[in-house]
Coordinates of C-alpha atoms and ligand atoms in Angstrom, one line a residue:
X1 CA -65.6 -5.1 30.0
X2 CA -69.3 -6.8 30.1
X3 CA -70.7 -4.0 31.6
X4 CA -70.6 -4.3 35.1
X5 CA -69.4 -1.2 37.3
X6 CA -67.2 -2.7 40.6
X7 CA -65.5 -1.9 43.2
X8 CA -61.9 -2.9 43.9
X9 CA -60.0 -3.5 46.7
X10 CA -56.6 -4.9 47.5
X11 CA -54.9 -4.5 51.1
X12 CA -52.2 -2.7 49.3
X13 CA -53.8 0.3 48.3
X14 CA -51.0 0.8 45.9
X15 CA -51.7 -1.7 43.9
X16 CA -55.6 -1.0 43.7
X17 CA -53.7 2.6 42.3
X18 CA -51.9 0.3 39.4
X19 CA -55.1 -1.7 38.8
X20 CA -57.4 1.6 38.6
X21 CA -54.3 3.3 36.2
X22 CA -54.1 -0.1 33.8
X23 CA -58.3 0.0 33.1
X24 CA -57.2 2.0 30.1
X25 CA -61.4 3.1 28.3
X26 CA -63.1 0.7 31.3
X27 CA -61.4 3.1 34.1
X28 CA -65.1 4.6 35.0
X29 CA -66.5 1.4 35.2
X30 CA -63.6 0.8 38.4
X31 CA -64.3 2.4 42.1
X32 CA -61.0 2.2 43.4
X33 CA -61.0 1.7 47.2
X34 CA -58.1 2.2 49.5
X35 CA -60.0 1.1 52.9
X36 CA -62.5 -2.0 53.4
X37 CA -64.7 1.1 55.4
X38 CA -64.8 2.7 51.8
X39 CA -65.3 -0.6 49.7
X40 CA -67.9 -1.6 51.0
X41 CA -69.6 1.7 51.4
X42 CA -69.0 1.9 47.5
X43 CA -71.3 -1.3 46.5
X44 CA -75.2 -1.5 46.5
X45 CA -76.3 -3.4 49.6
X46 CA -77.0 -6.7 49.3
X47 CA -73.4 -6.6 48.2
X48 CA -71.8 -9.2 46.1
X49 CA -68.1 -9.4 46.9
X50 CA -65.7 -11.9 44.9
X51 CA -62.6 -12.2 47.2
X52 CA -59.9 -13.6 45.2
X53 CA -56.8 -14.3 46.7
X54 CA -54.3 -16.9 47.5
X55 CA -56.2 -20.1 49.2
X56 CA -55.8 -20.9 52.5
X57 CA -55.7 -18.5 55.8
X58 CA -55.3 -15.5 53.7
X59 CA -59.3 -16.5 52.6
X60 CA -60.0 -16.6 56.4
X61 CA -58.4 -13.7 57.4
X62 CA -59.7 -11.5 54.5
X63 CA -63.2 -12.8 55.5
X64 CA -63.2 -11.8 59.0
X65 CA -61.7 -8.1 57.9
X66 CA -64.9 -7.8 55.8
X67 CA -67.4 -9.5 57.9
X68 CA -68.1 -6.4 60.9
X69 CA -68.4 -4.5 57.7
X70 CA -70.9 -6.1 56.0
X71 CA -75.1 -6.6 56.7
X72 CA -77.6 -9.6 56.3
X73 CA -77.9 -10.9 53.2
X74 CA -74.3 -9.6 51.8
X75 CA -73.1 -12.3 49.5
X76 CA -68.6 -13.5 49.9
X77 CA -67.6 -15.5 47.1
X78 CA -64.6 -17.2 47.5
X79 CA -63.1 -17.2 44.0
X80 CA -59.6 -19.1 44.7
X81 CA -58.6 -22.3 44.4
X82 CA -59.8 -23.3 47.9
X83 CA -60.0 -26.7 49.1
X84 CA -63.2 -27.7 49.3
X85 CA -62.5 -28.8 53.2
X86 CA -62.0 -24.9 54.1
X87 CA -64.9 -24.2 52.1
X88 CA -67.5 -26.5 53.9
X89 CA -65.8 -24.9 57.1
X90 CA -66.8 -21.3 55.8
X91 CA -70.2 -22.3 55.4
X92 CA -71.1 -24.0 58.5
X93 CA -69.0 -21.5 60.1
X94 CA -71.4 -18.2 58.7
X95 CA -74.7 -20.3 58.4
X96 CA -76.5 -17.9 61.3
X97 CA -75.2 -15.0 60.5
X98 CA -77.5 -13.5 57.9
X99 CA -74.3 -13.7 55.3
X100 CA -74.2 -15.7 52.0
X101 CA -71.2 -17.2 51.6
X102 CA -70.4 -18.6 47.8
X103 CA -67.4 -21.2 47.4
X104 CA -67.0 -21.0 43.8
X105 CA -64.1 -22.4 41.3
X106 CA -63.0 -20.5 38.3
X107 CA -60.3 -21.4 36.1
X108 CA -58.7 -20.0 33.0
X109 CA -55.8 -19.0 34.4
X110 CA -54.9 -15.1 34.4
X111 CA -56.3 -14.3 30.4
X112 CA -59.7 -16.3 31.5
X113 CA -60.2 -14.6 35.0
X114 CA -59.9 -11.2 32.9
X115 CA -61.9 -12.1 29.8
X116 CA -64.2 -14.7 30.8
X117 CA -63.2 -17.8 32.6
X118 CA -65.6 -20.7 33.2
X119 CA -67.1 -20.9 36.4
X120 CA -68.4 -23.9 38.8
X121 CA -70.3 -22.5 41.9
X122 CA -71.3 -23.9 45.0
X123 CA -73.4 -22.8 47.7
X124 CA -77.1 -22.2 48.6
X125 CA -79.4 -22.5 45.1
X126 CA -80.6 -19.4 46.3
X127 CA -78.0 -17.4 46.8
X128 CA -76.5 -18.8 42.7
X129 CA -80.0 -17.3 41.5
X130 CA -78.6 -13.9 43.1
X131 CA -75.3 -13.9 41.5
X132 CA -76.7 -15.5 38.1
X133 CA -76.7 -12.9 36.0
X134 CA -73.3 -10.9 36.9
X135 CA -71.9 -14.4 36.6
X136 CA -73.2 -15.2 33.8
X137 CA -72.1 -11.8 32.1
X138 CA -68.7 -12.6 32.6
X139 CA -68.7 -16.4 31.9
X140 CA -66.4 -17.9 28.5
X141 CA -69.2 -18.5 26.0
X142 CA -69.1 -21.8 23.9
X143 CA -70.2 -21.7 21.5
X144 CA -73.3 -19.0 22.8
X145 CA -73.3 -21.4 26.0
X146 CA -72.3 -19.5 29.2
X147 CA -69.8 -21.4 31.1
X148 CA -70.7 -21.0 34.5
X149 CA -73.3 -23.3 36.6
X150 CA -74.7 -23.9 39.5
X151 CA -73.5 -27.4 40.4
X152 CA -74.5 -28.2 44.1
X153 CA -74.6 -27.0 47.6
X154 CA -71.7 -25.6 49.7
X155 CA -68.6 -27.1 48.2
X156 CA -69.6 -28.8 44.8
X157 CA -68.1 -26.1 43.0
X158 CA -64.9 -26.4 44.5
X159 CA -64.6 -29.5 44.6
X160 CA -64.9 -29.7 40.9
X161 CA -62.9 -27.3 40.6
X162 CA -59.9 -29.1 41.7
X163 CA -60.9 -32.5 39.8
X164 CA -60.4 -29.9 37.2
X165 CA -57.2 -29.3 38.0
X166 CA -56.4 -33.5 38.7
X167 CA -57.1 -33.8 35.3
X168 CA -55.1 -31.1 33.9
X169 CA -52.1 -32.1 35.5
X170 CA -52.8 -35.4 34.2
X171 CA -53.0 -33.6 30.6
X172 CA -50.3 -32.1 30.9
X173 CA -48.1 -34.7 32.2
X174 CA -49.3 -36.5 29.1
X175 CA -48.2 -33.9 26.9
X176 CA -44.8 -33.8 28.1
X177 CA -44.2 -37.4 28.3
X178 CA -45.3 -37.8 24.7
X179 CA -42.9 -34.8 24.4
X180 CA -40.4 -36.8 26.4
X181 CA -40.8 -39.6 23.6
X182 CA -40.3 -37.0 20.8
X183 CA -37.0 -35.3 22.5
X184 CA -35.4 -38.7 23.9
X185 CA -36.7 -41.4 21.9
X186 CA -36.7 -40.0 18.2
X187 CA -34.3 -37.2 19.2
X188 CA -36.5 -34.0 17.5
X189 CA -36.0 -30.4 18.1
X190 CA -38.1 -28.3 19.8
X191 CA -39.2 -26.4 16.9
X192 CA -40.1 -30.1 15.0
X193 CA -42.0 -31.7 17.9
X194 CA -43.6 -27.7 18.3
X195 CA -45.0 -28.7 14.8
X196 CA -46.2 -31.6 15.4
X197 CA -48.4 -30.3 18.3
X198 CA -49.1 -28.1 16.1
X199 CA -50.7 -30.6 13.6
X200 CA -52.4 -32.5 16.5
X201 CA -54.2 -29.1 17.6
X202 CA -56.0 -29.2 14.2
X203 CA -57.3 -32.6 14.7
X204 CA -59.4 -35.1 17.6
X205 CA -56.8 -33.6 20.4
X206 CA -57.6 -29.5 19.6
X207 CA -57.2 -28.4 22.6
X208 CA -56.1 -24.7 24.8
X209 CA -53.2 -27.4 26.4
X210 CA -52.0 -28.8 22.9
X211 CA -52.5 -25.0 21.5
X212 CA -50.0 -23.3 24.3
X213 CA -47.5 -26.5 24.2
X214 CA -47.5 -25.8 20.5
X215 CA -46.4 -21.8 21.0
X216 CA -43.8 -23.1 23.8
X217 CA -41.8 -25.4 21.9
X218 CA -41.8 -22.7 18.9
X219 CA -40.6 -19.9 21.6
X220 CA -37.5 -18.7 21.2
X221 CA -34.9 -17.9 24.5
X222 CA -34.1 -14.2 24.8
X223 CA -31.0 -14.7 26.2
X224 CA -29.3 -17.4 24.9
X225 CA -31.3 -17.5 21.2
X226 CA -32.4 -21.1 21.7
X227 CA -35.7 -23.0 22.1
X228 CA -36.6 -21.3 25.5
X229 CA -38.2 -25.0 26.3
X230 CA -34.6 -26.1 26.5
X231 CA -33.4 -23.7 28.8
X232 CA -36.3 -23.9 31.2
X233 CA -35.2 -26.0 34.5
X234 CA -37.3 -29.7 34.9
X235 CA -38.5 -29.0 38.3
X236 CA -42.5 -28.5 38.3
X237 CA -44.2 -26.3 41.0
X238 CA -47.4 -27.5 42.3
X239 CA -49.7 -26.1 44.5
X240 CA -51.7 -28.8 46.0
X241 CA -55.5 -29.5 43.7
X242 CA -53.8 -32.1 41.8
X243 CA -52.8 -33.8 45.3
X244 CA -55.9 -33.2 46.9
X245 CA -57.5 -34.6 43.7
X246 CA -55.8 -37.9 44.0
X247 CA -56.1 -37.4 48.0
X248 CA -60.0 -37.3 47.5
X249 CA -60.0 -40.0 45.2
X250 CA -58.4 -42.0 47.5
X251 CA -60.4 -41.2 50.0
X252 CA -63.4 -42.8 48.3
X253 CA -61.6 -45.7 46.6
X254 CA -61.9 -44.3 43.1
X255 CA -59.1 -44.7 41.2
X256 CA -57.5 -41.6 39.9
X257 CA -54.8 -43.5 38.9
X258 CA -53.4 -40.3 36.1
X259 CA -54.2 -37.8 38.2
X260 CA -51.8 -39.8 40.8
X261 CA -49.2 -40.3 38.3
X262 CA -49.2 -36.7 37.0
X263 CA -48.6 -35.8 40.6
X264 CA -46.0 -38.2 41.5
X265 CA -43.8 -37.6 37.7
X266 CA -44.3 -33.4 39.5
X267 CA -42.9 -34.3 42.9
X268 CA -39.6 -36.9 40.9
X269 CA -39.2 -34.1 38.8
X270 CA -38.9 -31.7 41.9
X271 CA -36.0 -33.9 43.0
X272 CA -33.7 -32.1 40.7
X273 CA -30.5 -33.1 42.4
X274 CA -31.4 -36.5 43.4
X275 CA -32.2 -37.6 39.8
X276 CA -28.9 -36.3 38.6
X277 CA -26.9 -38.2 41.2
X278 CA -28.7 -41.0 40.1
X279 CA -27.9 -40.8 36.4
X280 CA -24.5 -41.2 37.7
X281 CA -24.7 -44.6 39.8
X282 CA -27.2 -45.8 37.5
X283 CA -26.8 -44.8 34.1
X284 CA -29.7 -44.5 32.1
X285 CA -31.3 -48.0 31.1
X286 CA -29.0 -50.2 29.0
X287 CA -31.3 -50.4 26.5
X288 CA -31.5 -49.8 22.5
X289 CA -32.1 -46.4 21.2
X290 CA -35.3 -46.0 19.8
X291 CA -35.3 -46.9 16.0
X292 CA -39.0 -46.6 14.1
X293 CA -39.1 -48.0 11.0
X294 CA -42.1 -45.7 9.7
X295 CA -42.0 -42.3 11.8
X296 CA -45.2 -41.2 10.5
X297 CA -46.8 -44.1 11.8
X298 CA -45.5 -43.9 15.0
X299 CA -46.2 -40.0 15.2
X300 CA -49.8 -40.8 14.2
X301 CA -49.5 -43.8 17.3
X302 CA -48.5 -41.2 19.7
X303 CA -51.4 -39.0 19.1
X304 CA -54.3 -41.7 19.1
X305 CA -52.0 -42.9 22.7
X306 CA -52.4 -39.4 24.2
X307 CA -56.2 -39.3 23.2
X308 CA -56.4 -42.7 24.9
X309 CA -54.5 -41.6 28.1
X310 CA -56.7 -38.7 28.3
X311 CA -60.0 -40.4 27.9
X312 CA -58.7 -42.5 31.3
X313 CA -57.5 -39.2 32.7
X314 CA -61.3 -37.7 32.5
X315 CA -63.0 -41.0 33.1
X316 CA -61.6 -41.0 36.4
X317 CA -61.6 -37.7 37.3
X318 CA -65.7 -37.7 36.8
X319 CA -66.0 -41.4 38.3
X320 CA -64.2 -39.3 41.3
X321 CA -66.7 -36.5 41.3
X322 CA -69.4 -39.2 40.8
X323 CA -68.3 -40.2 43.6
X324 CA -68.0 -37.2 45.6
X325 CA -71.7 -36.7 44.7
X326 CA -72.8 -39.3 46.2
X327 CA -71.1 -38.8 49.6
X328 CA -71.9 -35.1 49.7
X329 CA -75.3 -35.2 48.6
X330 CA -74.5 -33.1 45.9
X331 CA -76.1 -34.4 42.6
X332 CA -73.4 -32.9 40.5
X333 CA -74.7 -32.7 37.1
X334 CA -71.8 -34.3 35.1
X335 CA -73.0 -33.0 31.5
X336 CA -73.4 -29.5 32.5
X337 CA -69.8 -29.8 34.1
X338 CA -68.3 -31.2 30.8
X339 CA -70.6 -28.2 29.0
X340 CA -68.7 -25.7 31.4
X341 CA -65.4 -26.9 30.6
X342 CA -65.6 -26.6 27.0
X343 CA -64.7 -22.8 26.9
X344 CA -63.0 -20.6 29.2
X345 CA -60.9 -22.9 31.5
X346 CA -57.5 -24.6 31.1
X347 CA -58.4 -28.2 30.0
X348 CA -60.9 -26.5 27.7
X349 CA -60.8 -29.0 24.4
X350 CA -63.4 -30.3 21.8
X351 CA -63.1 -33.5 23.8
X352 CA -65.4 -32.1 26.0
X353 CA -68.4 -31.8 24.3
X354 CA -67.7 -35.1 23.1
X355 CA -67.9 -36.1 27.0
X356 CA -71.1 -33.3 27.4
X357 CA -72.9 -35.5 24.6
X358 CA -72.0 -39.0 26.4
X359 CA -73.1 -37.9 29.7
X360 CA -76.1 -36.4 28.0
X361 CA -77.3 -39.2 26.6
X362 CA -75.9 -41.6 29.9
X363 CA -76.3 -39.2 32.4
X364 CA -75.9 -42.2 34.7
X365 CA -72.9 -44.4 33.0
X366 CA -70.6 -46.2 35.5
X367 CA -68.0 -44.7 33.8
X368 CA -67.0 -42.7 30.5
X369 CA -65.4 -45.3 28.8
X370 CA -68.2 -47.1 28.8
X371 CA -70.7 -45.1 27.3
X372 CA -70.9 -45.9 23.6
X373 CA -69.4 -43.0 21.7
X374 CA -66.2 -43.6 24.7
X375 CA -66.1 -47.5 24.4
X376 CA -65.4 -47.3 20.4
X377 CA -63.1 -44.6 21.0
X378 CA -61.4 -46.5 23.6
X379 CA -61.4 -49.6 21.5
X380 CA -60.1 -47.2 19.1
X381 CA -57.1 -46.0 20.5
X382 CA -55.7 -48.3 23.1
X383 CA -53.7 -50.3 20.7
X384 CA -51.9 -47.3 19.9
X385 CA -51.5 -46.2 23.7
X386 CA -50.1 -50.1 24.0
X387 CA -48.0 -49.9 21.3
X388 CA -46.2 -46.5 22.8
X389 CA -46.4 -47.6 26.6
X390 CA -44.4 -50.7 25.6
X391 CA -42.0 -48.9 23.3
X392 CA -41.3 -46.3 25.9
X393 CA -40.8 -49.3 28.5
X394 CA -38.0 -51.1 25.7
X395 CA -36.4 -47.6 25.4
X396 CA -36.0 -46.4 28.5
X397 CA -38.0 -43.4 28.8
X398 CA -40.6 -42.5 31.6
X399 CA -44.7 -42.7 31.5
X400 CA -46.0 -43.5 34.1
X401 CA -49.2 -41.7 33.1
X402 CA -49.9 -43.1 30.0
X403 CA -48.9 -46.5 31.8
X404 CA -51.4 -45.5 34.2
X405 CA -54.5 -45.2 31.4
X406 CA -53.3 -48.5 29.8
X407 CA -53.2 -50.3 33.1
X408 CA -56.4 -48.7 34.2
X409 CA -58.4 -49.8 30.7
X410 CA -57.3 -53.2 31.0
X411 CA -58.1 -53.3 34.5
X412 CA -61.1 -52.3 34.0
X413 CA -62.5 -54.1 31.1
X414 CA -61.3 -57.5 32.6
X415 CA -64.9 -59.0 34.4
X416 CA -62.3 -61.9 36.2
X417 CA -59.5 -60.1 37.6
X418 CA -56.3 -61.4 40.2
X419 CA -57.8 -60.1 43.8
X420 CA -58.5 -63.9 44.2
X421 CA -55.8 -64.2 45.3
X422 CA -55.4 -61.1 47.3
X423 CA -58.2 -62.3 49.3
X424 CA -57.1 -65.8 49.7
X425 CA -53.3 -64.1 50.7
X426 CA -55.8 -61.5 53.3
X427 CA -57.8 -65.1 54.7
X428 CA -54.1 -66.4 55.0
X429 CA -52.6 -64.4 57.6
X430 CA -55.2 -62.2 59.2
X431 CA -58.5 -64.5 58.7
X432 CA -60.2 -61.8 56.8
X433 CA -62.7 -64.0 55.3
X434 CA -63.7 -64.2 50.9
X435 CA -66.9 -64.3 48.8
X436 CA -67.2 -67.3 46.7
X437 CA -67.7 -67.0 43.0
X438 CA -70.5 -70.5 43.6
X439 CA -71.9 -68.3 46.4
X440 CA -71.5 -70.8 48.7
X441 CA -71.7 -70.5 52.5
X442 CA -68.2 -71.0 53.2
X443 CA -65.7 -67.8 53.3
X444 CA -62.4 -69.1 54.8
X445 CA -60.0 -71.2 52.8
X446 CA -58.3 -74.7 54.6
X447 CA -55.4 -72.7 55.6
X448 CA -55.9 -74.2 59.1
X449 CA -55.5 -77.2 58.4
X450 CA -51.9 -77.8 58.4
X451 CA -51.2 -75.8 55.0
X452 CA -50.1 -73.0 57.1
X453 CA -47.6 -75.0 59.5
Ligands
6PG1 C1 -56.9 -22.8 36.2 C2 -55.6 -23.2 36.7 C3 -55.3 -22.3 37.9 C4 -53.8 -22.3 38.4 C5 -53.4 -23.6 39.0 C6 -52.1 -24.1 38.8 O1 -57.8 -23.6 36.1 O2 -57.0 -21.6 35.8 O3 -55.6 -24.5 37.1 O4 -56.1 -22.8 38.9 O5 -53.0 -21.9 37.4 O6 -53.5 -23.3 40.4 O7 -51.8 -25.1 39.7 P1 -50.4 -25.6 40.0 O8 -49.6 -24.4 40.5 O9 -50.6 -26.5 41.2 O10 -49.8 -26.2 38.8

């Protein structure tokens, strides 16, 4: 479709056959291959060859079929969601043979990876200049911005890749528990609360998730002639960036703490049966039904709380990859990552060239929320998110996300905060020692001296 001629290959020839048959006008751009032997004989040496399959082993084992196949210099470019783990492993793993390997993260789901998706690579700076322009040709434009980058060495790219996908499972965990609020608390129909999406998507939250979430609610069942949304079962597949997100996090002490949630709210949801025995012994919480007094208002809160529950989302999934910078020696460039996002990918949103201008003009913030444009909009917004996170609470229904971005801002923003006493509980029992706030040379408290009897 952008002009470049390729070779395909799948290892089931067949469905190289359906692929080749589908190309409809761009079918003489398409070498079909049925062998690896005749693949790789089809593409101009040094080749370039995007394998794109399910992560994991199949990566490896697809590798290792191509590799006594292929000559010095021949560039692999992992294309799937790998973890960034394996993809450190591939590189020190083909670093003397005369290969290029490329771990590189695309998203934009199945529409993006055929139209133009946007792209975060990571490897040798060298071996980006090679692939530059192909990529670039078939990069989501914003604007006339390509959405691709190079953003460090070996596995920068998919490493933000998958803080991609932490923060859109944080989005979208945000979206359906305002949903949630919406359904349960003022008891709207799918079509109504489709609407109001709908309404949002022309205003600060515009966005591809808000867009799709807008044409789901306002799908219609096949089958049964209903809302589809309300035939769909609440169990939600994962498959493992939004836990390694909150893993890596973790791993650093940076708290992801919506990207955690959003993971958590998948795996209770997954736990179908459980919850419904629950309901029984439980009950739902004895509380009042939610009553607003002026709907509009509170429709109008609910959108300034999903904004503020997304600026935490993002603020902590780039303090995360700030972080990650720093231990990988990576120097990810945090406004060209927010640049890359705006087009092409799944949590693609005017938000984020608000975020590309903040990090633009603080390319070294601490965090987003406190960059100026962010701090207002926080200060903005979080009296709505408070207002909702405390309704929901009174009313029984589940946030834990949003809960997560209130807890986190005021967290945050508090200079003197409780882990006093944390460390006076730690010096307690285990002797672990404190810093004074006077500085002074003493860092045990007088536990010893009977208190603790
Ligand atoms: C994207 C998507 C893509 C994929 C996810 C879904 O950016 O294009 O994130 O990578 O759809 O793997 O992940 P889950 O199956 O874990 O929801």
């Amino acid at each position: 479709e952008k002009g470049n001629t390729i070779a395909v290959f799948n290892r089931t020839a067949a469905r190289t056959k359906e692929f080749y048959e589908e190309a409809g006008d761009l079918k003489d751009r398409i070498v079909p291959c049925e062998t690896i032997e005749e693949f790789v004989a089809a593409i101009r040496p040094p080749r370039p060859i995007i394998i794109m399959i399910q992560a994991g082993a199949a990566v490896d084992q697809q590798m290792d079929l191509l590799r006594p196949h292929l000559e010095k210099n021949d560039i692999m470019i992992d294309a799937g969601n790998a973890n960034f783990r394996d993809t450190m492993r591939r590189f020190d793993a083909l670093k003397d043979s005369g290969l290029t390997f490329i771990g590189m993260g695309v998203s934009g789901g199945e529409e993006g990876a055929r139209h133009g998706p946007s792209i975060m690579v990571g490897g040798a700076e060298d071996s980006w200049k090679r692939v530059e322009k192909v990529l670039t040709s078939i990069a989501a434009k914003y604007n006339d911005d390509p959405c691709v980058a190079w953003l460090g060495e070996n596995g920068a790219g998919h490493f933000v890749k998958t803080i991609h996908n932490g923060i859109e499972y944080a989005d979208m965990q945000m979206i359906a528990e305002i949903y949630g609020i919406l359904r349960d608390g003022l008891k709207m129909s799918a079509a109504e609360i489709g609407e109001v999406f709908g309404q949002w998507n022309k205003g600060r939250l515009e966005s591809y998730l808000i867009e799709i979430t807008e044409k789901v609610l306002a799908a219609k069942d096949p089958i049964a002639g209903g809302p589809i949304v309300d035939m769909i079962l609440d169990k939600a597949g994962q498959k493992g960036t939004g836990k390694w997100s909150a893993i890596e996090a973790q791993n650093m002490g940076v708290p992801a703490t919506g990207i955690e949630a959003a993971v958590a709210a998948r795996s209770i949801s997954s736990f179908k049966t459980e919850r419904e025995a629950a309901e029984k012994i439980l009950g739902l919480p004895d509380v009042p039904a939610l009553a607003v007094a002026d709907k509009a208002a509170f429709i109008h809160d609910l959108e300034s709380a999903l904004l503020a529950g997304k600026i935490g989302a993002y603020a902590q999934g780039f303090a995360v990859m700030s972080a990650a910078s720093k231990e990988y020696n990576w120097n990810l460039p945090m406004p060209t990552i927010a640049k890359i996002w705006r087009a092409g990918c799944i949590i693609r949103s005017q938000f984020l060239d608000e975020i590309t201008s903040a990090f633009t003009k603080a390319p070294d913030a601490a965090n987003l929320i406190v960059t100026p444009a962010f701090a207002t909009m926080v200060k903005d917004t979080d009296g709505a998110l408070r207002r909702v996170v405390a309704a929901a609470a009174l009313h029984g229904l589940p946030v834990p996300a949003l809960a997560s971005a209130l807890g986190y801002f005021d967290s945050y923003r508090r200079g003197r905060g409780t882990a006093n006493v944390i460390q006076a509980q730690r010096d307690f029992f285990g002797a672990h020692g404190f810093d004074r706030l006077d500085g002074a040379d003493s860092h045990h408290g007088p536990w010893g001296s009977g208190l603790n009897a």
